[in-house]
CSV table of C-alpha atoms and ligand atoms in Angstrom, one decimal:
chain,number,residue,atom,x,y,z
A,841,MET,CA,0.2,-0.1,0.2
A,842,SER,CA,1.4,3.3,-1.1
A,843,ASN,CA,2.4,5.6,1.9
A,844,LYS,CA,1.1,8.7,-0.3
A,845,ILE,CA,-1.9,10.8,1.2
A,846,GLN,CA,-4.1,12.3,-1.4
A,847,ILE,CA,-5.1,15.6,-0.1
A,848,PHE,CA,-9.0,16.1,-1.4
A,849,ASP,CA,-9.9,19.9,-0.5
A,850,THR,CA,-13.8,20.6,0.1
A,851,THR,CA,-13.2,24.2,1.1
A,852,LEU,CA,-15.2,25.4,-1.7
A,853,ARG,CA,-18.1,22.7,-1.8
A,854,ASP,CA,-18.5,21.5,2.2
A,855,GLY,CA,-16.8,24.6,3.4
A,856,GLU,CA,-18.6,27.0,1.5
A,857,GLN,CA,-22.1,25.7,2.5
A,858,VAL,CA,-21.2,27.4,5.9
A,859,PRO,CA,-24.2,30.5,6.1
A,860,GLY,CA,-22.7,33.7,4.8
A,861,CYS,CA,-19.6,32.0,3.6
A,862,GLN,CA,-20.8,31.9,-0.3
A,863,LEU,CA,-18.0,33.2,-2.7
A,864,LYS,CA,-18.4,34.4,-6.3
A,865,THR,CA,-17.0,32.6,-9.0
A,866,GLU,CA,-13.9,34.8,-9.2
A,867,GLU,CA,-13.2,34.4,-5.7
A,868,LYS,CA,-13.6,30.7,-5.9
A,869,ILE,CA,-10.9,30.7,-8.9
A,870,ILE,CA,-8.7,32.5,-6.8
A,871,VAL,CA,-9.0,30.2,-4.0
A,872,ALA,CA,-8.9,27.0,-6.4
A,873,ARG,CA,-5.5,28.4,-8.0
A,874,ALA,CA,-3.9,28.7,-4.4
A,875,LEU,CA,-5.3,25.4,-3.5
A,876,GLU,CA,-3.2,24.2,-6.7
A,877,ALA,CA,-0.2,26.1,-5.4
A,878,LEU,CA,-0.4,24.4,-2.0
A,879,GLY,CA,-0.5,21.0,-3.8
A,880,VAL,CA,-3.8,19.6,-3.0
A,881,ASP,CA,-4.4,16.6,-5.1
A,882,VAL,CA,-8.2,17.1,-5.8
A,883,ILE,CA,-10.5,20.1,-5.7
A,884,GLU,CA,-14.2,19.7,-5.0
A,885,ALA,CA,-15.4,22.5,-6.7
A,886,GLY,CA,-18.9,22.4,-5.9
A,887,PHE,CA,-22.3,20.8,-6.2
A,888,PRO,CA,-23.2,21.8,-9.9
A,889,ILE,CA,-26.9,20.9,-9.7
A,890,SER,CA,-27.2,23.0,-6.6
A,891,SER,CA,-27.4,26.5,-8.1
A,892,PRO,CA,-26.3,28.0,-11.6
A,893,GLY,CA,-23.5,29.9,-9.3
A,894,ASP,CA,-22.2,26.7,-8.5
A,895,PHE,CA,-22.5,25.2,-12.0
A,896,LEU,CA,-20.4,28.0,-13.5
A,897,SER,CA,-17.6,27.9,-10.5
A,898,VAL,CA,-17.2,24.0,-11.6
A,899,VAL,CA,-17.1,25.0,-14.8
A,900,GLU,CA,-14.5,27.9,-14.5
A,901,ILE,CA,-12.3,25.9,-11.9
A,902,SER,CA,-12.0,23.1,-14.1
A,903,LYS,CA,-10.5,25.5,-17.1
A,904,ALA,CA,-8.2,27.3,-14.4
A,905,VAL,CA,-6.4,24.5,-12.3
A,906,LYS,CA,-4.2,21.7,-14.4
A,907,ASP,CA,-2.8,19.6,-11.6
A,908,PRO,CA,-5.5,18.6,-9.3
A,909,VAL,CA,-8.4,16.5,-10.2
A,910,VAL,CA,-11.7,18.5,-10.3
A,911,CYS,CA,-14.6,17.1,-8.5
A,912,GLY,CA,-18.4,17.9,-8.6
A,913,LEU,CA,-20.7,16.7,-6.1
A,914,THR,CA,-24.0,14.7,-6.9
A,915,ARG,CA,-26.7,12.8,-5.2
A,916,ALA,CA,-27.2,9.6,-6.6
A,917,LYS,CA,-29.5,10.9,-9.5
A,918,LYS,CA,-29.7,11.1,-13.0
A,919,ASP,CA,-30.2,14.6,-13.1
A,920,ASP,CA,-27.4,15.4,-10.7
A,921,ILE,CA,-24.9,13.1,-12.6
A,922,ASP,CA,-25.8,14.6,-16.0
A,923,VAL,CA,-25.4,18.2,-14.8
A,924,ALA,CA,-22.2,17.5,-12.9
A,925,SER,CA,-20.7,15.6,-16.1
A,926,GLU,CA,-21.3,18.8,-18.2
A,927,ALA,CA,-19.6,21.0,-15.7
A,928,LEU,CA,-16.7,18.9,-15.6
A,929,ARG,CA,-16.4,18.8,-19.4
A,930,HIS,CA,-13.3,21.0,-19.2
A,931,ALA,CA,-11.3,19.4,-16.4
A,932,LYS,CA,-8.1,17.8,-17.4
A,933,ARG,CA,-8.9,15.2,-14.8
A,934,GLY,CA,-12.5,15.3,-13.6
A,935,ARG,CA,-14.3,13.3,-10.9
A,936,ILE,CA,-18.0,12.8,-10.2
A,937,HIS,CA,-18.7,12.6,-6.3
A,938,THR,CA,-21.6,10.6,-6.0
A,939,GLY,CA,-23.4,8.8,-3.1
A,940,ILE,CA,-26.3,8.0,-0.6
A,941,GLY,CA,-27.2,7.7,2.9
A,942,SER,CA,-25.9,4.3,4.4
A,943,SER,CA,-26.9,4.4,8.0
A,944,ASP,CA,-30.1,3.0,9.1
A,945,VAL,CA,-31.4,6.2,10.2
A,946,HIS,CA,-30.8,8.1,6.9
A,947,ILE,CA,-32.3,5.1,4.9
A,948,LYS,CA,-35.5,5.2,7.1
A,949,HIS,CA,-36.1,8.8,7.8
A,950,LYS,CA,-34.2,10.7,4.9
A,951,PHE,CA,-34.9,8.5,2.0
A,952,LYS,CA,-37.7,6.2,3.4
A,953,SER,CA,-36.3,3.4,1.8
A,954,THR,CA,-34.8,0.2,2.4
A,955,ARG,CA,-31.1,-1.3,2.7
A,956,GLU,CA,-31.6,-3.0,-0.5
A,957,GLN,CA,-33.0,-0.1,-2.4
A,958,VAL,CA,-30.4,2.2,-1.2
A,959,LEU,CA,-27.6,-0.5,-2.3
A,960,GLU,CA,-29.3,-0.6,-5.7
A,961,GLN,CA,-29.5,3.1,-6.2
A,962,GLY,CA,-25.7,3.6,-5.1
A,963,VAL,CA,-24.9,0.9,-7.6
A,964,TRP,CA,-27.0,2.4,-10.3
A,965,ALA,CA,-25.3,5.8,-9.8
A,966,VAL,CA,-21.7,4.8,-9.9
A,967,LYS,CA,-22.4,2.9,-13.1
A,968,TYR,CA,-24.1,5.7,-14.7
A,969,ALA,CA,-21.3,8.1,-13.5
A,970,LYS,CA,-18.8,5.9,-15.1
A,971,SER,CA,-20.3,5.8,-18.2
A,972,LYS,CA,-19.9,9.6,-18.4
A,973,GLY,CA,-15.9,8.6,-18.8
A,974,TYR,CA,-14.8,10.4,-15.3
A,975,GLU,CA,-13.2,9.0,-12.4
A,976,VAL,CA,-16.0,8.2,-9.6
A,977,GLU,CA,-16.0,8.6,-6.2
A,978,PHE,CA,-18.9,7.1,-3.9
A,979,PHE,CA,-19.8,8.4,-0.5
A,980,ALA,CA,-21.7,6.3,1.9
A,981,GLU,CA,-23.4,9.4,3.8
A,982,ASP,CA,-23.3,8.9,7.7
A,983,ALA,CA,-20.9,5.8,7.4
A,984,GLY,CA,-19.8,6.7,10.9
A,985,ARG,CA,-23.4,5.5,12.0
A,986,ALA,CA,-24.1,2.7,9.5
A,987,ASP,CA,-24.4,-1.1,10.3
A,988,LEU,CA,-21.0,-2.2,9.5
A,989,ILE,CA,-21.8,-5.4,7.6
A,990,PHE,CA,-24.4,-3.5,5.4
A,991,LEU,CA,-21.5,-0.8,4.9
A,992,ALA,CA,-19.2,-3.3,3.8
A,993,GLN,CA,-21.6,-4.9,1.3
A,994,LEU,CA,-22.4,-1.5,-0.1
A,995,ILE,CA,-18.8,-0.7,-0.6
A,996,GLU,CA,-18.1,-3.8,-2.3
A,997,ALA,CA,-21.0,-3.3,-4.5
A,998,VAL,CA,-19.9,0.2,-5.5
A,999,ILE,CA,-16.4,-1.1,-6.3
A,1000,ALA,CA,-18.0,-3.9,-8.3
A,1001,ALA,CA,-19.7,-1.3,-10.2
A,1002,GLY,CA,-16.8,0.7,-10.7
A,1003,ALA,CA,-15.9,3.3,-8.2
A,1004,ASP,CA,-12.4,4.3,-7.8
A,1005,VAL,CA,-12.5,5.8,-4.6
A,1006,VAL,CA,-14.8,5.3,-1.8
A,1007,ASN,CA,-16.0,7.8,0.9
A,1008,ILE,CA,-16.5,6.8,4.4
A,1009,PRO,CA,-17.9,9.6,6.0
A,1010,ASP,CA,-18.4,10.3,9.6
A,1011,THR,CA,-21.3,12.9,8.4
A,1012,THR,CA,-22.4,13.9,11.9
A,1013,GLY,CA,-19.0,13.8,13.9
A,1014,TYR,CA,-20.2,11.2,15.9
A,1015,CYS,CA,-17.4,8.6,15.9
A,1016,LEU,CA,-14.4,8.1,18.5
A,1017,PRO,CA,-10.9,7.8,16.9
A,1018,HIS,CA,-10.2,4.1,17.5
A,1019,LEU,CA,-13.7,3.1,16.5
A,1020,TYR,CA,-13.3,5.0,13.3
A,1021,GLY,CA,-10.6,3.5,12.6
A,1022,LYS,CA,-11.8,0.2,13.4
A,1023,ARG,CA,-14.5,0.8,10.8
A,1024,ILE,CA,-11.8,1.5,8.0
A,1025,LYS,CA,-10.0,-1.6,8.9
A,1026,TYR,CA,-13.0,-3.7,9.2
A,1027,LEU,CA,-13.5,-2.4,5.4
A,1028,VAL,CA,-9.9,-3.3,4.7
A,1029,ASP,CA,-10.4,-6.7,6.1
A,1030,HIS,CA,-13.9,-7.6,4.9
A,1031,VAL,CA,-14.5,-5.9,1.3
A,1032,LYS,CA,-13.1,-8.4,-1.1
A,1033,ASN,CA,-12.3,-6.1,-4.0
A,1034,ILE,CA,-11.1,-3.1,-1.7
A,1035,ASP,CA,-7.8,-3.1,-3.4
A,1036,ARG,CA,-9.6,-1.7,-6.3
A,1037,ALA,CA,-10.5,1.4,-4.8
A,1038,VAL,CA,-8.9,4.1,-2.6
A,1039,ILE,CA,-10.6,4.5,0.7
A,1040,SER,CA,-11.2,8.0,1.9
A,1041,VAL,CA,-11.9,9.8,5.1
A,1042,HIS,CA,-14.5,12.8,5.3
A,1043,CYS,CA,-14.9,13.5,9.0
A,1044,HIS,CA,-17.0,16.3,10.7
A,1045,ASN,CA,-16.0,17.9,14.0
A,1046,ASP,CA,-19.3,18.1,15.9
A,1047,LEU,CA,-17.4,16.5,18.9
A,1048,GLY,CA,-14.1,18.1,18.1
A,1049,LEU,CA,-12.4,15.0,16.8
A,1050,ALA,CA,-12.6,15.4,13.1
A,1051,THR,CA,-8.7,15.6,12.5
A,1052,ALA,CA,-8.3,12.3,15.1
A,1053,ASN,CA,-10.7,10.7,13.4
A,1054,THR,CA,-9.2,11.5,10.0
A,1055,ILE,CA,-5.7,10.4,11.4
A,1056,SER,CA,-7.2,7.3,12.7
A,1057,GLY,CA,-8.6,6.2,9.3
A,1058,LEU,CA,-5.5,7.1,7.7
A,1059,LEU,CA,-3.4,4.5,10.2
A,1060,ASN,CA,-5.7,2.0,9.6
A,1061,GLY,CA,-5.5,2.1,5.4
A,1062,ALA,CA,-7.6,5.1,4.1
A,1063,ARG,CA,-5.2,7.0,1.6
A,1064,GLN,CA,-7.6,10.0,1.0
A,1065,ALA,CA,-8.3,12.7,3.6
A,1066,GLU,CA,-11.1,15.2,3.0
A,1067,VAL,CA,-10.2,18.5,4.4
A,1068,THR,CA,-11.1,22.0,4.2
A,1069,ILE,CA,-8.9,25.2,5.0
A,1070,ASN,CA,-9.1,26.6,8.6
A,1071,GLY,CA,-11.6,23.2,9.2
A,1072,ILE,CA,-14.4,25.5,7.8
A,1073,GLY,CA,-17.6,23.5,7.2
A,1074,GLU,CA,-21.2,22.7,8.1
A,1075,ARG,CA,-22.1,22.9,12.0
A,1076,ALA,CA,-18.8,22.6,13.8
A,1077,GLY,CA,-17.0,22.3,10.6
A,1078,ASN,CA,-14.7,19.5,8.6
A,1079,THR,CA,-11.2,18.2,9.4
A,1080,SER,CA,-8.7,21.0,8.8
A,1081,LEU,CA,-6.2,20.6,6.0
A,1082,GLU,CA,-3.5,22.4,7.6
A,1083,GLU,CA,-3.7,20.1,10.9
A,1084,VAL,CA,-3.7,17.0,8.8
A,1085,ALA,CA,-0.5,18.2,6.9
A,1086,MET,CA,1.3,19.1,9.6
A,1087,ILE,CA,0.5,16.0,11.9
A,1088,LEU,CA,2.2,14.0,9.2
A,1089,GLN,CA,5.0,16.3,8.6
A,1090,VAL,CA,5.7,16.5,12.2
A,1091,HIS,CA,5.3,12.8,13.1
A,1092,LYS,CA,7.5,11.4,10.5
A,1093,ASP,CA,7.5,7.9,12.1
A,1094,LEU,CA,4.0,7.8,10.8
A,1095,ALA,CA,5.9,7.3,7.1
A,1096,LEU,CA,2.9,9.0,5.7
A,1097,THR,CA,3.5,12.0,3.1
A,1098,THR,CA,1.1,14.2,1.3
A,1099,ASN,CA,2.2,16.8,-1.7
A,1100,ILE,CA,1.5,19.9,0.5
A,1101,LYS,CA,3.8,22.8,0.5
A,1102,PRO,CA,3.7,23.7,4.3
A,1103,GLU,CA,5.2,27.2,3.9
A,1104,LYS,CA,1.7,28.1,1.8
A,1105,ILE,CA,-0.6,27.1,4.5
A,1106,TYR,CA,-0.7,30.4,6.7
A,1107,GLY,CA,-1.4,32.6,3.5
A,1108,LEU,CA,-4.3,30.4,2.2
A,1109,SER,CA,-5.6,30.3,5.8
A,1110,LYS,CA,-5.3,34.5,5.5
A,1111,LEU,CA,-7.1,34.5,2.2
A,1112,VAL,CA,-9.9,32.0,2.9
A,1113,SER,CA,-11.0,33.6,6.3
A,1114,GLY,CA,-10.5,37.1,4.4
A,1115,MET,CA,-12.8,36.1,1.4
A,1116,MET,CA,-15.3,34.0,3.6
A,1117,ARG,CA,-15.5,36.6,6.1
A,1118,MET,CA,-14.6,33.9,8.7
A,1119,PRO,CA,-12.3,34.6,11.2
A,1120,VAL,CA,-10.1,31.9,12.9
A,1121,GLN,CA,-10.3,31.4,16.4
A,1122,ALA,CA,-7.1,32.7,18.1
A,1123,ASN,CA,-6.2,29.3,19.4
A,1124,LYS,CA,-6.8,27.3,16.5
A,1125,ALA,CA,-3.9,25.0,15.9
A,1126,ILE,CA,-1.3,25.9,12.9
A,1127,VAL,CA,-2.8,29.4,11.8
A,1128,GLY,CA,-4.4,31.0,14.9
A,1129,ALA,CA,-3.1,34.1,16.1
A,1130,ASN,CA,-1.9,32.7,19.2
A,1131,ALA,CA,-0.3,29.3,17.4
A,1132,PHE,CA,3.0,30.8,17.7
A,1133,ALA,CA,2.3,33.1,20.7
A,1134,HIS,CA,4.0,32.9,24.2
A,1135,SER,CA,2.6,34.5,27.2
A,1136,SER,CA,3.4,33.1,30.5
A,1137,GLY,CA,6.9,33.6,32.0
A,1138,ILE,CA,7.8,30.0,32.3
A,1139,HIS,CA,7.3,29.8,28.5
A,1140,GLN,CA,8.8,32.8,27.7
A,1141,ASP,CA,11.8,32.2,29.7
A,1142,GLY,CA,12.1,28.4,28.2
A,1143,PHE,CA,11.1,29.7,24.5
A,1144,LEU,CA,14.1,32.5,24.8
A,1145,LYS,CA,16.7,29.9,26.0
A,1146,HIS,CA,15.8,27.6,23.0
A,1147,ALA,CA,12.7,27.9,20.7
A,1148,GLU,CA,12.2,23.9,20.6
A,1149,ASN,CA,11.3,24.0,24.4
A,1150,TYR,CA,7.8,25.4,23.5
A,1151,GLU,CA,7.4,24.9,19.8
A,1152,ILE,CA,7.0,21.6,17.7
A,1153,ILE,CA,6.9,23.6,14.5
A,1154,ASN,CA,9.0,26.4,13.3
A,1155,PRO,CA,6.5,29.2,12.1
A,1156,ALA,CA,8.4,29.7,9.0
A,1157,GLN,CA,7.7,26.4,8.2
A,1158,VAL,CA,4.1,27.0,7.7
A,1159,GLY,CA,4.5,30.4,6.5
A,1160,VAL,CA,3.7,32.4,9.6
A,1161,PRO,CA,6.1,35.5,9.8
A,1162,SER,CA,7.4,34.9,13.4
A,1163,SER,CA,6.8,33.7,16.9
A,1164,SER,CA,5.5,36.3,19.2
A,1165,ILE,CA,6.0,36.9,22.8
A,1166,ILE,CA,3.3,38.7,24.5
A,1167,LEU,CA,3.8,40.7,27.5
A,1168,THR,CA,1.1,40.7,30.0
A,1169,ALA,CA,1.0,40.2,34.0
A,1170,ARG,CA,1.9,36.5,33.6
A,1171,SER,CA,5.1,37.3,32.0
A,1172,GLY,CA,8.6,37.2,33.4
A,1173,ARG,CA,11.9,39.4,33.3
A,1174,ALA,CA,13.4,37.4,30.5
A,1175,ALA,CA,10.8,38.4,28.3
A,1176,LEU,CA,10.6,42.1,29.6
A,1177,LYS,CA,14.5,42.3,29.3
A,1178,HIS,CA,14.2,40.7,25.8
A,1179,ARG,CA,11.8,43.0,24.4
A,1180,MET,CA,13.2,45.9,26.0
A,1181,GLU,CA,16.7,45.1,24.2
A,1182,LEU,CA,14.7,44.8,20.9
A,1183,LEU,CA,13.6,48.5,21.6
A,1184,GLY,CA,17.2,49.4,22.3
A,1185,HIS,CA,17.0,49.4,26.0
A,1186,LYS,CA,19.1,47.1,28.5
A,1187,TYR,CA,18.5,46.5,31.7
A,1188,GLU,CA,20.4,44.2,34.4
A,1189,GLY,CA,20.3,43.6,38.0
A,1190,GLU,CA,18.3,46.3,40.6
A,1191,GLU,CA,17.6,48.3,37.5
A,1192,LEU,CA,15.7,45.4,35.8
A,1193,ASN,CA,13.7,44.5,38.8
A,1194,THR,CA,12.4,48.0,39.4
A,1195,LEU,CA,11.5,48.0,35.8
A,1196,TYR,CA,9.7,44.7,36.5
A,1197,GLU,CA,7.8,46.0,39.2
A,1198,ASN,CA,6.5,49.1,37.3
A,1199,PHE,CA,5.8,46.9,34.2
A,1200,LEU,CA,3.6,44.7,36.3
A,1201,LEU,CA,1.5,47.7,37.5
A,1202,VAL,CA,1.0,48.5,33.9
A,1203,ALA,CA,0.2,44.9,33.0
A,1204,ASP,CA,-2.3,44.5,36.0
A,1205,GLU,CA,-4.4,47.7,34.4
A,1206,LYS,CA,-3.7,46.4,30.7
A,1207,LYS,CA,-4.5,42.9,29.3
A,1208,GLU,CA,-1.4,43.1,27.3
A,1209,VAL,CA,1.3,45.7,27.4
A,1210,LYS,CA,2.4,46.9,23.8
A,1211,ASP,CA,5.4,48.3,22.7
A,1212,GLU,CA,3.9,51.8,23.1
A,1213,ASP,CA,3.6,51.2,26.7
A,1214,LEU,CA,7.2,49.8,27.1
A,1215,VAL,CA,8.6,52.8,25.6
A,1216,MET,CA,6.7,54.9,27.9
A,1217,LEU,CA,8.1,52.8,30.8
A,1218,ALA,CA,11.6,53.4,29.8
A,1219,ALA,CA,11.0,57.0,29.4
A,1220,ASN,CA,10.0,57.3,32.8
A,1221,MET,CA,12.6,55.1,34.3
A,1222,PRO,CA,14.7,57.7,36.2
A,1223,VAL,CA,11.9,58.9,37.8
A,1224,LEU,CA,10.4,55.3,38.7
A,1225,VAL,CA,13.6,54.1,40.2
A,1226,LYS,CA,12.9,53.5,44.1
B,1319,LIG,O1,-20.6,14.9,5.5
B,1319,LIG,C1,-20.7,14.3,4.4
B,1319,LIG,O2,-21.3,13.1,4.4
B,1319,LIG,C2,-20.6,14.9,3.1
B,1319,LIG,C3,-20.8,14.0,1.8
B,1319,LIG,C4,-22.0,14.8,0.7
B,1319,LIG,C5,-19.7,13.6,1.2
B,1319,LIG,O3,-20.4,16.2,2.8
B,1320,LIG,ZN1,-19.4,16.7,4.8
């Protein structure tokens, strides 16, 4: 089995489903080109039948990028597949992503159907999509809650019908990492023709486990990860691209690689959050404003002695300009001295102690002590000296 993980980006489809995050076609083309430069293998460009705008976006993205596969989503319906096929006609490599619900709750309450009918419709959709001449990916929606024996039968049947990739989504973000991994392993061990398709993982973050579940799926045999920039997506979001890419980069012992160029991550995160007007939470891994900011005295002292004491990623590796030391009432003398030196003031011994006492008075008043406050403190030092 290959150690290369295909990165399938769905920022422009699952990510763009977030209310208020809709992009115009021109904006989507900019994001798609940036995703190509980042090194993603597949771009899910939209759901062509859903609106004329989405159709146009898939057409234009198909023309705009050359390396990644361009993918269009469909339900397991003829009209959807016809429209997606039309939208993808300019793609150098196009993929139809079709599928149907696989859990009993979806089968009963969404489709008012039976397992047998769902299997039949899934097989039909794959064969029909395949007849259009594209790669075909099948998604078994809500696979995280599906009966495992039925899921295996469904996956075996759609691979026999020609599916190149089988997507096992944890649509509701329900699974625990070890159990999601076990599901993937079960399919690897029990689906007779599994070697004819790539297993894809698509995890939602309702319990904050999307990235953990994705990694667990990859460790158990999946070779494609479906992700979005900044983890944006329905409800609590999708698995974040930057987290998966950097986990595989940091944990070289896993021996799984991607084509992602990490130094482009931060720029793309900013591009997507700016265009979608979707701020990134400050403590978001890899791309949050505080991801490389050190604020407590113990951490600052350790970081200033040797960055690796408190950083497992060099910020430059992911395109973040630099680490930062935030001065607050929890900061220590080492950080204050360091920052003052950057501002051209050198303090040692008793003088530093006095400066520090005065700094704490300011810090207790303000949440964060900025350079302008330090300059004032330095200017007032002679009168502040005890
Ligand atoms: O979460 C999900 O199940 C999906 C499918 C449409 C792939 O987004
Ligand atoms: Zn999804």
